[in-house]
Amino acid sequence: MRVVWWGNDKRTELTQEALDSFSASHPGAAIAPEPTEWGGYWDRLATQVAAQDAPDLIQMDEKYLLEYARRGALADLAAVDTTAFAPGTVELGEADGTLYAINAGTIAPVLMANPELFDQAGVPLPDDATWTWDDLKRLAITLTTNLPAGSYGLTDFSGRDAAFRVWVRQNGVETFTDGQLGFGPEVAASFFAMAKDLMDSGATPPASQSTEDVSAPVAQRLFSTGLTAMAIYSSNQITAFDAATGKDLRLLRLPSRDGTPAGARLAYQASMYWCVMSQAKNPERAVQLASYLVNDEAAGRILLTERGVPANTQVLAAIQNDLSASDKKAIAYLDSLEPHLAPTPPLTPQGASSFEDVLIRHGQDVLFGRATPQAAGESFVNEMRTAIG
């Protein structure tokens, strides 16, 4: 079997160990690993599929799942046992009513807070079950005022995909609906207007700093270096930011418009998936391997939370003693969302894989004053509608 994935050296090391474990317990299972980096991964996979030379098992990203499923490139994974998966984690891999992808790690949008900076500013941490976006603005302004010059309450999130999609859902629509853009210019404009207002009020840094922060390594980001007290990221990133800051960061729900936990409209996401290709030379064995990677405790003890929190609750229970403090915070955060989870959002359609890059560009235009929020909202929507076709 050929197995492909993207990731750093640590992911490759752990994945190879898990593959070796599968081979050891399944005589005759020969595996050819093909690890690579994100850059070029999708061009390479598309070329392989077109040449009828697709791998057997692949790591999949949400941005491309619907596209590959509707091209007939993915196999049905109904045979994989998902009965032990946590509520809201199986359907993340469904497209058009068929399970084409198995959740390799669960994450959710999160607002990280640095409690040391809150203490320094003499400001208590917020009640994340009841706060609103206006509360966030007031809190961030107070933090900026009380912290040393050059520090800010909040990292700009005008180009943060996770924040934007939550904002869209809180406006009563979806980012995508029936394979098309699900929101109009007014929703995008309101998001850009909020980001601009936060910057103008001093809650977030100037545009020049925020623009550099988007592409900076984790260790050099404003939040990591203690120059902002709060930032919106994904829950699986807590390990990296705990390490970068050297602090015991707090994980909070994003604000809502109505001050309720359900109103935050948060949903689980898959950090990535495992998919079996329809061209697989040995589809039965590939399905067996996919199941092993997400359901077997031996694999779980090797992989831990490298790809996110395991969706299988039995595997998660089995690895508790091996988890770091950061891992446990991420798990507790995800557990806290479960009573108020919003429905799983529709998948990203073909042509929209550049969504965050386009969002960043238009958000920066607003921050620098090159476009009004209204103009940026219209341009963003028109550009994405053209890309989707």
mmCIF file of C-alpha atoms in Angstrom:
data_model
loop_
_atom_site.group_PDB
_atom_site.id
_atom_site.type_symbol
_atom_site.label_atom_id
_atom_site.label_comp_id
_atom_site.label_asym_id
_atom_site.label_seq_id
_atom_site.Cartn_x
_atom_site.Cartn_y
_atom_site.Cartn_z
ATOM 1 C CA MET A 1 0.000 0.000 0.000
ATOM 2 C CA ARG A 2 1.117 3.526 -0.775
ATOM 3 C CA VAL A 3 0.327 6.021 1.982
ATOM 4 C CA VAL A 4 0.827 9.769 1.520
ATOM 5 C CA TRP A 5 0.640 12.658 3.974
ATOM 6 C CA TRP A 6 2.040 16.138 4.481
ATOM 7 C CA GLY A 7 3.662 17.424 7.653
ATOM 8 C CA ASN A 8 6.849 18.111 9.568
ATOM 9 C CA ASP A 9 9.520 15.672 10.638
ATOM 10 C CA LYS A 10 7.748 14.864 13.913
ATOM 11 C CA ARG A 11 4.545 13.871 12.113
ATOM 12 C CA THR A 12 6.504 11.740 9.682
ATOM 13 C CA GLU A 13 8.337 10.003 12.530
ATOM 14 C CA LEU A 14 5.142 9.200 14.447
ATOM 15 C CA THR A 15 3.185 8.181 11.348
ATOM 16 C CA GLN A 16 5.953 5.838 10.259
ATOM 17 C CA GLU A 17 5.970 4.263 13.719
ATOM 18 C CA ALA A 18 2.196 3.738 13.531
ATOM 19 C CA LEU A 19 2.503 2.211 10.049
ATOM 20 C CA ASP A 20 5.216 -0.135 11.320
ATOM 21 C CA SER A 21 2.920 -1.126 14.175
ATOM 22 C CA PHE A 22 0.159 -1.970 11.687
ATOM 23 C CA SER A 23 2.519 -4.044 9.549
ATOM 24 C CA ALA A 24 3.723 -5.938 12.614
ATOM 25 C CA SER A 25 0.179 -6.894 13.601
ATOM 26 C CA HIS A 26 -1.017 -7.600 10.032
ATOM 27 C CA PRO A 27 1.315 -10.087 8.340
ATOM 28 C CA GLY A 28 1.727 -9.449 4.645
ATOM 29 C CA ALA A 29 0.813 -5.758 4.876
ATOM 30 C CA ALA A 30 3.598 -4.040 2.951
ATOM 31 C CA ILE A 31 3.420 -0.259 3.181
ATOM 32 C CA ALA A 32 5.260 2.278 1.025
ATOM 33 C CA PRO A 33 5.189 5.650 2.840
ATOM 34 C CA GLU A 34 5.330 8.857 0.797
ATOM 35 C CA PRO A 35 5.603 11.793 3.231
ATOM 36 C CA THR A 36 5.900 15.285 1.792
ATOM 37 C CA GLU A 37 5.341 18.955 2.613
ATOM 38 C CA TRP A 38 2.130 20.955 2.140
ATOM 39 C CA GLY A 39 3.612 22.928 -0.732
ATOM 40 C CA GLY A 40 3.102 20.890 -3.887
ATOM 41 C CA TYR A 41 1.062 18.163 -2.159
ATOM 42 C CA TRP A 42 -2.166 18.849 -4.038
ATOM 43 C CA ASP A 43 -0.558 19.395 -7.446
ATOM 44 C CA ARG A 44 1.253 16.107 -7.041
ATOM 45 C CA LEU A 45 -1.893 14.257 -5.960
ATOM 46 C CA ALA A 46 -3.922 15.698 -8.831
ATOM 47 C CA THR A 47 -1.259 14.545 -11.299
ATOM 48 C CA GLN A 48 -1.223 11.055 -9.806
ATOM 49 C CA VAL A 49 -5.015 10.748 -9.968
ATOM 50 C CA ALA A 50 -5.086 11.952 -13.580
ATOM 51 C CA ALA A 51 -2.397 9.404 -14.493
ATOM 52 C CA GLN A 52 -4.308 6.561 -12.798
ATOM 53 C CA ASP A 53 -1.413 6.270 -10.346
ATOM 54 C CA ALA A 54 -3.121 7.379 -7.128
ATOM 55 C CA PRO A 55 -1.882 6.200 -3.706
ATOM 56 C CA ASP A 56 -4.024 3.856 -1.622
ATOM 57 C CA LEU A 57 -4.436 5.952 1.517
ATOM 58 C CA ILE A 58 -4.071 9.732 1.663
ATOM 59 C CA GLN A 59 -4.184 12.510 4.200
ATOM 60 C CA MET A 60 -6.971 14.901 3.200
ATOM 61 C CA ASP A 61 -7.780 18.529 4.016
ATOM 62 C CA GLU A 62 -11.318 19.895 4.328
ATOM 63 C CA LYS A 63 -10.687 22.418 1.549
ATOM 64 C CA TYR A 64 -10.347 19.593 -0.996
ATOM 65 C CA LEU A 65 -12.645 16.881 0.371
ATOM 66 C CA LEU A 66 -15.781 17.793 -1.574
ATOM 67 C CA GLU A 67 -13.830 18.301 -4.799
ATOM 68 C CA TYR A 68 -12.226 14.845 -4.671
ATOM 69 C CA ALA A 69 -15.426 13.169 -3.509
ATOM 70 C CA ARG A 70 -17.462 14.573 -6.401
ATOM 71 C CA ARG A 71 -14.755 13.626 -8.896
ATOM 72 C CA GLY A 72 -15.234 10.010 -7.854
ATOM 73 C CA ALA A 73 -11.664 9.851 -6.565
ATOM 74 C CA LEU A 74 -12.546 8.651 -3.058
ATOM 75 C CA ALA A 75 -13.872 5.339 -1.763
ATOM 76 C CA ASP A 76 -16.863 4.924 0.557
ATOM 77 C CA LEU A 77 -15.619 4.368 4.125
ATOM 78 C CA ALA A 78 -18.849 3.111 5.656
ATOM 79 C CA ALA A 79 -16.987 -0.068 6.612
ATOM 80 C CA VAL A 80 -14.849 1.835 9.132
ATOM 81 C CA ASP A 81 -16.264 1.442 12.651
ATOM 82 C CA THR A 82 -17.079 4.905 14.025
ATOM 83 C CA THR A 83 -19.389 3.831 16.870
ATOM 84 C CA ALA A 84 -16.906 5.067 19.506
ATOM 85 C CA PHE A 85 -16.440 8.481 17.893
ATOM 86 C CA ALA A 86 -17.520 11.526 19.874
ATOM 87 C CA PRO A 87 -20.769 13.227 18.815
ATOM 88 C CA GLY A 88 -20.233 15.686 15.970
ATOM 89 C CA THR A 89 -16.951 14.161 14.762
ATOM 90 C CA VAL A 90 -18.031 11.521 12.227
ATOM 91 C CA GLU A 91 -20.148 13.687 9.940
ATOM 92 C CA LEU A 92 -17.185 15.997 9.375
ATOM 93 C CA GLY A 93 -16.031 13.482 6.754
ATOM 94 C CA GLU A 94 -19.354 13.127 4.953
ATOM 95 C CA ALA A 95 -20.046 14.498 1.493
ATOM 96 C CA ASP A 96 -23.430 14.166 -0.222
ATOM 97 C CA GLY A 97 -24.534 11.687 2.431
ATOM 98 C CA THR A 98 -21.533 9.342 2.059
ATOM 99 C CA LEU A 99 -18.630 8.931 4.471
ATOM 100 C CA TYR A 100 -15.568 9.569 2.305
ATOM 101 C CA ALA A 101 -13.147 10.697 5.018
ATOM 102 C CA ILE A 102 -12.264 9.599 8.538
ATOM 103 C CA ASN A 103 -11.539 12.324 11.065
ATOM 104 C CA ALA A 104 -7.851 12.123 12.013
ATOM 105 C CA GLY A 105 -8.060 14.753 14.770
ATOM 106 C CA THR A 106 -10.742 17.068 16.144
ATOM 107 C CA ILE A 107 -10.226 20.818 16.621
ATOM 108 C CA ALA A 108 -12.352 23.949 17.046
ATOM 109 C CA PRO A 109 -11.863 27.725 16.819
ATOM 110 C CA VAL A 110 -10.643 29.195 20.091
ATOM 111 C CA LEU A 111 -9.663 32.497 21.629
ATOM 112 C CA MET A 112 -6.391 32.097 23.527
ATOM 113 C CA ALA A 113 -5.699 34.386 26.466
ATOM 114 C CA ASN A 114 -2.454 35.054 28.323
ATOM 115 C CA PRO A 115 -3.443 35.208 32.019
ATOM 116 C CA GLU A 116 -0.143 36.784 33.043
ATOM 117 C CA LEU A 117 -0.868 39.831 30.880
ATOM 118 C CA PHE A 118 -4.395 40.025 32.289
ATOM 119 C CA ASP A 119 -2.928 40.039 35.819
ATOM 120 C CA GLN A 120 -0.373 42.664 34.803
ATOM 121 C CA ALA A 121 -3.183 44.862 33.482
ATOM 122 C CA GLY A 122 -5.320 44.273 36.558
ATOM 123 C CA VAL A 123 -8.121 42.837 34.410
ATOM 124 C CA PRO A 124 -10.006 39.582 35.157
ATOM 125 C CA LEU A 125 -10.461 36.941 32.500
ATOM 126 C CA PRO A 126 -13.887 37.155 30.841
ATOM 127 C CA ASP A 127 -16.823 34.801 31.242
ATOM 128 C CA ASP A 128 -16.641 33.175 27.824
ATOM 129 C CA ALA A 129 -20.156 31.739 28.127
ATOM 130 C CA THR A 130 -21.776 35.160 28.171
ATOM 131 C CA TRP A 131 -19.487 37.650 26.455
ATOM 132 C CA THR A 132 -20.259 39.421 23.187
ATOM 133 C CA TRP A 133 -18.088 41.015 20.495
ATOM 134 C CA ASP A 134 -18.716 44.397 22.131
ATOM 135 C CA ASP A 135 -17.450 42.939 25.408
ATOM 136 C CA LEU A 136 -14.340 41.712 23.588
ATOM 137 C CA LYS A 137 -13.724 45.199 22.189
ATOM 138 C CA ARG A 138 -14.079 46.878 25.585
ATOM 139 C CA LEU A 139 -11.844 44.289 27.221
ATOM 140 C CA ALA A 140 -9.158 44.590 24.553
ATOM 141 C CA ILE A 141 -9.136 48.390 24.793
ATOM 142 C CA THR A 142 -8.755 48.191 28.577
ATOM 143 C CA LEU A 143 -5.878 45.753 28.238
ATOM 144 C CA THR A 144 -4.118 47.997 25.713
ATOM 145 C CA THR A 145 -4.559 50.983 28.019
ATOM 146 C CA ASN A 146 -3.253 49.193 31.107
ATOM 147 C CA LEU A 147 -0.347 47.313 29.497
ATOM 148 C CA PRO A 148 3.026 48.907 28.607
ATOM 149 C CA ALA A 149 3.206 50.991 25.418
ATOM 150 C CA GLY A 150 3.535 48.766 22.359
ATOM 151 C CA SER A 151 1.346 46.025 23.821
ATOM 152 C CA TYR A 152 -2.235 45.415 22.740
ATOM 153 C CA GLY A 153 -5.252 43.597 24.036
ATOM 154 C CA LEU A 154 -5.945 41.517 20.942
ATOM 155 C CA THR A 155 -4.257 40.225 17.796
ATOM 156 C CA ASP A 156 -5.976 41.339 14.591
ATOM 157 C CA PHE A 157 -8.140 38.591 13.067
ATOM 158 C CA SER A 158 -9.301 40.276 9.847
ATOM 159 C CA GLY A 159 -7.668 37.479 7.842
ATOM 160 C CA ARG A 160 -8.368 34.625 10.238
ATOM 161 C CA ASP A 161 -10.546 32.054 8.467
ATOM 162 C CA ALA A 162 -11.755 30.504 11.753
ATOM 163 C CA ALA A 163 -12.986 33.863 13.066
ATOM 164 C CA PHE A 164 -14.653 34.818 9.801
ATOM 165 C CA ARG A 165 -16.597 31.554 9.502
ATOM 166 C CA VAL A 166 -17.868 31.881 13.066
ATOM 167 C CA TRP A 167 -18.960 35.464 12.330
ATOM 168 C CA VAL A 168 -20.831 34.299 9.229
ATOM 169 C CA ARG A 169 -22.691 31.616 11.177
ATOM 170 C CA GLN A 170 -23.605 34.106 13.894
ATOM 171 C CA ASN A 171 -25.219 36.176 11.149
ATOM 172 C CA GLY A 172 -27.587 33.298 10.412
ATOM 173 C CA VAL A 173 -25.996 31.965 7.218
ATOM 174 C CA GLU A 174 -23.251 29.521 6.229
ATOM 175 C CA THR A 175 -19.931 30.204 4.564
ATOM 176 C CA PHE A 176 -20.957 27.771 1.813
ATOM 177 C CA THR A 177 -24.387 26.467 0.830
ATOM 178 C CA ASP A 178 -25.121 23.933 -1.923
ATOM 179 C CA GLY A 179 -21.627 24.299 -3.352
ATOM 180 C CA GLN A 180 -21.835 28.096 -3.544
ATOM 181 C CA LEU A 181 -20.962 31.042 -1.332
ATOM 182 C CA GLY A 182 -23.577 31.226 1.408
ATOM 183 C CA PHE A 183 -23.172 34.849 2.501
ATOM 184 C CA GLY A 184 -23.413 38.213 0.791
ATOM 185 C CA PRO A 185 -21.264 41.373 0.730
ATOM 186 C CA GLU A 186 -22.984 42.871 3.766
ATOM 187 C CA VAL A 187 -21.836 40.047 6.077
ATOM 188 C CA ALA A 188 -18.249 40.273 4.836
ATOM 189 C CA ALA A 189 -18.339 44.065 5.134
ATOM 190 C CA SER A 190 -19.544 43.864 8.736
ATOM 191 C CA PHE A 191 -16.615 41.581 9.604
ATOM 192 C CA PHE A 192 -14.077 43.904 7.983
ATOM 193 C CA ALA A 193 -15.712 46.910 9.666
ATOM 194 C CA MET A 194 -15.364 45.234 13.064
ATOM 195 C CA ALA A 195 -11.662 44.519 12.439
ATOM 196 C CA LYS A 196 -11.055 48.130 11.351
ATOM 197 C CA ASP A 197 -12.913 49.475 14.379
ATOM 198 C CA LEU A 198 -10.815 47.308 16.699
ATOM 199 C CA MET A 199 -7.621 48.665 15.164
ATOM 200 C CA ASP A 200 -8.789 52.290 15.187
ATOM 201 C CA SER A 201 -9.785 51.992 18.848
ATOM 202 C CA GLY A 202 -6.359 50.652 19.823
ATOM 203 C CA ALA A 203 -7.664 47.198 20.719
ATOM 204 C CA THR A 204 -5.428 45.643 18.045
ATOM 205 C CA PRO A 205 -2.021 46.698 16.654
ATOM 206 C CA PRO A 206 -1.484 48.990 13.650
ATOM 207 C CA ALA A 207 -1.904 47.510 10.183
ATOM 208 C CA SER A 208 1.843 47.292 9.555
ATOM 209 C CA GLN A 209 2.387 45.047 12.575
ATOM 210 C CA SER A 210 -0.692 42.919 11.934
ATOM 211 C CA THR A 211 0.281 42.316 8.327
ATOM 212 C CA GLU A 212 3.708 41.014 9.311
ATOM 213 C CA ASP A 213 2.182 38.874 12.053
ATOM 214 C CA VAL A 214 0.075 36.826 9.613
ATOM 215 C CA SER A 215 3.078 35.107 8.035
ATOM 216 C CA ALA A 216 5.471 35.138 10.999
ATOM 217 C CA PRO A 217 6.673 31.851 12.526
ATOM 218 C CA VAL A 218 4.700 30.888 15.629
ATOM 219 C CA ALA A 219 7.565 31.775 17.966
ATOM 220 C CA GLN A 220 7.750 35.301 16.530
ATOM 221 C CA ARG A 221 4.073 36.202 16.494
ATOM 222 C CA LEU A 222 2.781 39.101 18.569
ATOM 223 C CA PHE A 223 0.842 36.786 20.865
ATOM 224 C CA SER A 224 3.841 34.481 21.340
ATOM 225 C CA THR A 225 6.158 37.340 22.295
ATOM 226 C CA GLY A 226 3.717 38.831 24.802
ATOM 227 C CA LEU A 227 2.771 41.875 22.735
ATOM 228 C CA THR A 228 -0.913 40.903 22.584
ATOM 229 C CA ALA A 229 -2.965 39.399 25.396
ATOM 230 C CA MET A 230 -5.513 37.536 23.238
ATOM 231 C CA ALA A 231 -5.575 35.876 19.815
ATOM 232 C CA ILE A 232 -7.930 33.707 17.767
ATOM 233 C CA TYR A 233 -6.505 30.423 16.518
ATOM 234 C CA SER A 234 -7.469 26.724 16.440
ATOM 235 C CA SER A 235 -7.479 24.555 19.552
ATOM 236 C CA ASN A 236 -4.777 22.192 18.274
ATOM 237 C CA GLN A 237 -2.314 25.103 18.225
ATOM 238 C CA ILE A 238 -2.297 25.451 22.014
ATOM 239 C CA THR A 239 0.760 23.204 22.377
ATOM 240 C CA ALA A 240 2.834 25.420 20.090
ATOM 241 C CA PHE A 241 1.679 28.654 21.741
ATOM 242 C CA ASP A 242 2.120 27.322 25.293
ATOM 243 C CA ALA A 243 5.683 26.459 24.328
ATOM 244 C CA ALA A 244 6.320 29.748 22.517
ATOM 245 C CA THR A 245 5.005 31.946 25.330
ATOM 246 C CA GLY A 246 6.211 29.787 28.195
ATOM 247 C CA LYS A 247 2.843 30.491 29.839
ATOM 248 C CA ASP A 248 -0.174 28.444 30.862
ATOM 249 C CA LEU A 249 -2.545 29.973 28.322
ATOM 250 C CA ARG A 250 -6.328 29.847 28.691
ATOM 251 C CA LEU A 251 -8.721 28.629 26.014
ATOM 252 C CA LEU A 252 -11.953 30.592 25.657
ATOM 253 C CA ARG A 253 -14.988 30.406 23.396
ATOM 254 C CA LEU A 254 -15.208 33.088 20.751
ATOM 255 C CA PRO A 255 -17.737 35.799 21.642
ATOM 256 C CA SER A 256 -21.324 35.637 20.441
ATOM 257 C CA ARG A 257 -23.715 38.333 19.299
ATOM 258 C CA ASP A 258 -26.343 37.480 21.911
ATOM 259 C CA GLY A 259 -24.200 36.606 24.930
ATOM 260 C CA THR A 260 -25.037 32.885 25.031
ATOM 261 C CA PRO A 261 -22.813 29.818 24.521
ATOM 262 C CA ALA A 262 -25.138 28.435 21.857
ATOM 263 C CA GLY A 263 -25.095 31.814 20.133
ATOM 264 C CA ALA A 264 -21.370 31.436 19.492
ATOM 265 C CA ARG A 265 -22.356 28.858 16.833
ATOM 266 C CA LEU A 266 -19.150 26.885 17.329
ATOM 267 C CA ALA A 267 -18.739 23.468 15.704
ATOM 268 C CA TYR A 268 -16.082 20.804 15.660
ATOM 269 C CA GLN A 269 -13.689 20.653 12.729
ATOM 270 C CA ALA A 270 -11.356 17.941 11.490
ATOM 271 C CA SER A 271 -7.751 19.083 11.462
ATOM 272 C CA MET A 272 -7.324 16.609 8.595
ATOM 273 C CA TYR A 273 -8.680 13.253 7.437
ATOM 274 C CA TRP A 274 -7.691 9.842 6.142
ATOM 275 C CA CYS A 275 -9.203 8.895 2.771
ATOM 276 C CA VAL A 276 -8.968 5.735 0.663
ATOM 277 C CA MET A 277 -8.650 6.443 -3.040
ATOM 278 C CA SER A 278 -11.114 4.810 -5.426
ATOM 279 C CA GLN A 279 -8.082 3.801 -7.520
ATOM 280 C CA ALA A 280 -6.511 1.944 -4.567
ATOM 281 C CA LYS A 281 -4.791 -1.286 -5.601
ATOM 282 C CA ASN A 282 -5.813 -2.942 -2.336
ATOM 283 C CA PRO A 283 -8.883 -1.051 -1.096
ATOM 284 C CA GLU A 284 -9.827 -3.558 1.609
ATOM 285 C CA ARG A 285 -6.402 -3.354 3.216
ATOM 286 C CA ALA A 286 -6.374 0.447 2.879
ATOM 287 C CA VAL A 287 -9.715 0.680 4.708
ATOM 288 C CA GLN A 288 -8.301 -1.615 7.364
ATOM 289 C CA LEU A 289 -5.295 0.674 7.786
ATOM 290 C CA ALA A 290 -7.456 3.796 7.999
ATOM 291 C CA SER A 291 -9.512 2.138 10.709
ATOM 292 C CA TYR A 292 -6.371 1.105 12.575
ATOM 293 C CA LEU A 293 -4.979 4.635 12.612
ATOM 294 C CA VAL A 294 -8.093 6.102 14.228
ATOM 295 C CA ASN A 295 -9.512 3.176 16.230
ATOM 296 C CA ASP A 296 -6.622 1.109 17.559
ATOM 297 C CA GLU A 297 -5.235 1.984 20.981
ATOM 298 C CA ALA A 298 -1.726 0.979 19.917
ATOM 299 C CA ALA A 299 -1.830 3.542 17.111
ATOM 300 C CA GLY A 300 -3.369 6.089 19.463
ATOM 301 C CA ARG A 301 -0.515 5.732 21.946
ATOM 302 C CA ILE A 302 1.940 6.479 19.147
ATOM 303 C CA LEU A 303 0.146 9.331 17.391
ATOM 304 C CA LEU A 304 -1.377 10.930 20.521
ATOM 305 C CA THR A 305 -2.716 14.388 19.525
ATOM 306 C CA GLU A 306 -0.227 15.193 16.765
ATOM 307 C CA ARG A 307 -3.108 15.539 14.283
ATOM 308 C CA GLY A 308 -5.579 16.850 16.846
ATOM 309 C CA VAL A 309 -7.685 15.236 19.567
ATOM 310 C CA PRO A 310 -8.629 11.640 18.616
ATOM 311 C CA ALA A 311 -12.300 11.380 17.669
ATOM 312 C CA ASN A 312 -12.505 7.855 19.111
ATOM 313 C CA THR A 313 -13.415 8.304 22.788
ATOM 314 C CA GLN A 314 -12.026 4.898 23.760
ATOM 315 C CA VAL A 315 -8.652 5.715 22.216
ATOM 316 C CA LEU A 316 -8.714 9.101 23.929
ATOM 317 C CA ALA A 317 -9.371 7.467 27.309
ATOM 318 C CA ALA A 318 -6.535 4.991 26.743
ATOM 319 C CA ILE A 319 -3.927 7.708 26.131
ATOM 320 C CA GLN A 320 -4.855 10.084 28.973
ATOM 321 C CA ASN A 321 -1.744 9.291 30.985
ATOM 322 C CA ASP A 322 0.479 10.049 27.988
ATOM 323 C CA LEU A 323 -0.953 13.491 27.256
ATOM 324 C CA SER A 324 0.680 16.816 28.033
ATOM 325 C CA ALA A 325 -0.941 19.609 30.014
ATOM 326 C CA SER A 326 -1.526 21.458 26.727
ATOM 327 C CA ASP A 327 -3.263 18.406 25.245
ATOM 328 C CA LYS A 328 -5.539 18.154 28.246
ATOM 329 C CA LYS A 329 -6.505 21.821 27.943
ATOM 330 C CA ALA A 330 -7.483 21.313 24.309
ATOM 331 C CA ILE A 331 -9.569 18.265 25.235
ATOM 332 C CA ALA A 332 -11.301 20.082 28.092
ATOM 333 C CA TYR A 333 -12.086 22.963 25.743
ATOM 334 C CA LEU A 334 -13.631 20.663 23.130
ATOM 335 C CA ASP A 335 -15.651 18.903 25.845
ATOM 336 C CA SER A 336 -16.971 22.255 27.050
ATOM 337 C CA LEU A 337 -18.354 23.005 23.584
ATOM 338 C CA GLU A 338 -20.302 19.771 23.196
ATOM 339 C CA PRO A 339 -23.546 20.832 24.967
ATOM 340 C CA HIS A 340 -23.863 23.848 22.684
ATOM 341 C CA LEU A 341 -22.428 22.599 19.387
ATOM 342 C CA ALA A 342 -23.824 24.077 16.202
ATOM 343 C CA PRO A 343 -24.546 21.720 13.274
ATOM 344 C CA THR A 344 -21.618 20.666 11.113
ATOM 345 C CA PRO A 345 -21.079 23.356 8.445
ATOM 346 C CA PRO A 346 -21.166 22.457 4.724
ATOM 347 C CA LEU A 347 -17.868 21.547 3.098
ATOM 348 C CA THR A 348 -15.724 23.945 1.095
ATOM 349 C CA PRO A 349 -16.680 23.614 -2.603
ATOM 350 C CA GLN A 350 -14.297 23.190 -5.508
ATOM 351 C CA GLY A 351 -12.555 26.443 -6.387
ATOM 352 C CA ALA A 352 -12.667 27.869 -2.862
ATOM 353 C CA SER A 353 -9.416 26.437 -1.497
ATOM 354 C CA SER A 354 -7.877 29.938 -1.666
ATOM 355 C CA PHE A 355 -10.556 31.328 0.667
ATOM 356 C CA GLU A 356 -8.261 32.346 3.533
ATOM 357 C CA ASP A 357 -5.622 33.858 1.235
ATOM 358 C CA VAL A 358 -8.286 36.035 -0.398
ATOM 359 C CA LEU A 359 -9.730 36.943 3.010
ATOM 360 C CA ILE A 360 -6.301 38.054 4.255
ATOM 361 C CA ARG A 361 -5.727 40.244 1.215
ATOM 362 C CA HIS A 362 -9.055 42.068 1.472
ATOM 363 C CA GLY A 363 -8.774 42.387 5.237
ATOM 364 C CA GLN A 364 -5.392 44.063 4.844
ATOM 365 C CA ASP A 365 -6.805 46.441 2.251
ATOM 366 C CA VAL A 366 -9.299 47.608 4.875
ATOM 367 C CA LEU A 367 -6.719 47.933 7.658
ATOM 368 C CA PHE A 368 -4.422 50.023 5.472
ATOM 369 C CA GLY A 369 -7.295 52.187 4.252
ATOM 370 C CA ARG A 370 -6.962 51.041 0.652
ATOM 371 C CA ALA A 371 -10.620 49.971 0.665
ATOM 372 C CA THR A 372 -13.680 50.645 2.778
ATOM 373 C CA PRO A 373 -15.245 47.667 4.547
ATOM 374 C CA GLN A 374 -18.164 47.863 2.123
ATOM 375 C CA ALA A 375 -15.927 47.856 -0.965
ATOM 376 C CA ALA A 376 -13.784 45.047 0.432
ATOM 377 C CA GLY A 377 -16.871 43.002 1.257
ATOM 378 C CA GLU A 378 -18.179 43.319 -2.296
ATOM 379 C CA SER A 379 -14.794 42.554 -3.856
ATOM 380 C CA PHE A 380 -14.224 39.557 -1.593
ATOM 381 C CA VAL A 381 -17.626 38.047 -2.364
ATOM 382 C CA ASN A 382 -17.312 38.685 -6.108
ATOM 383 C CA GLU A 383 -13.824 37.170 -6.207
ATOM 384 C CA MET A 384 -14.903 34.026 -4.370
ATOM 385 C CA ARG A 385 -18.044 33.613 -6.456
ATOM 386 C CA THR A 386 -15.903 33.767 -9.592
ATOM 387 C CA ALA A 387 -13.423 31.261 -8.158
ATOM 388 C CA ILE A 388 -16.195 28.794 -7.297
ATOM 389 C CA GLY A 389 -17.896 29.304 -10.657
#
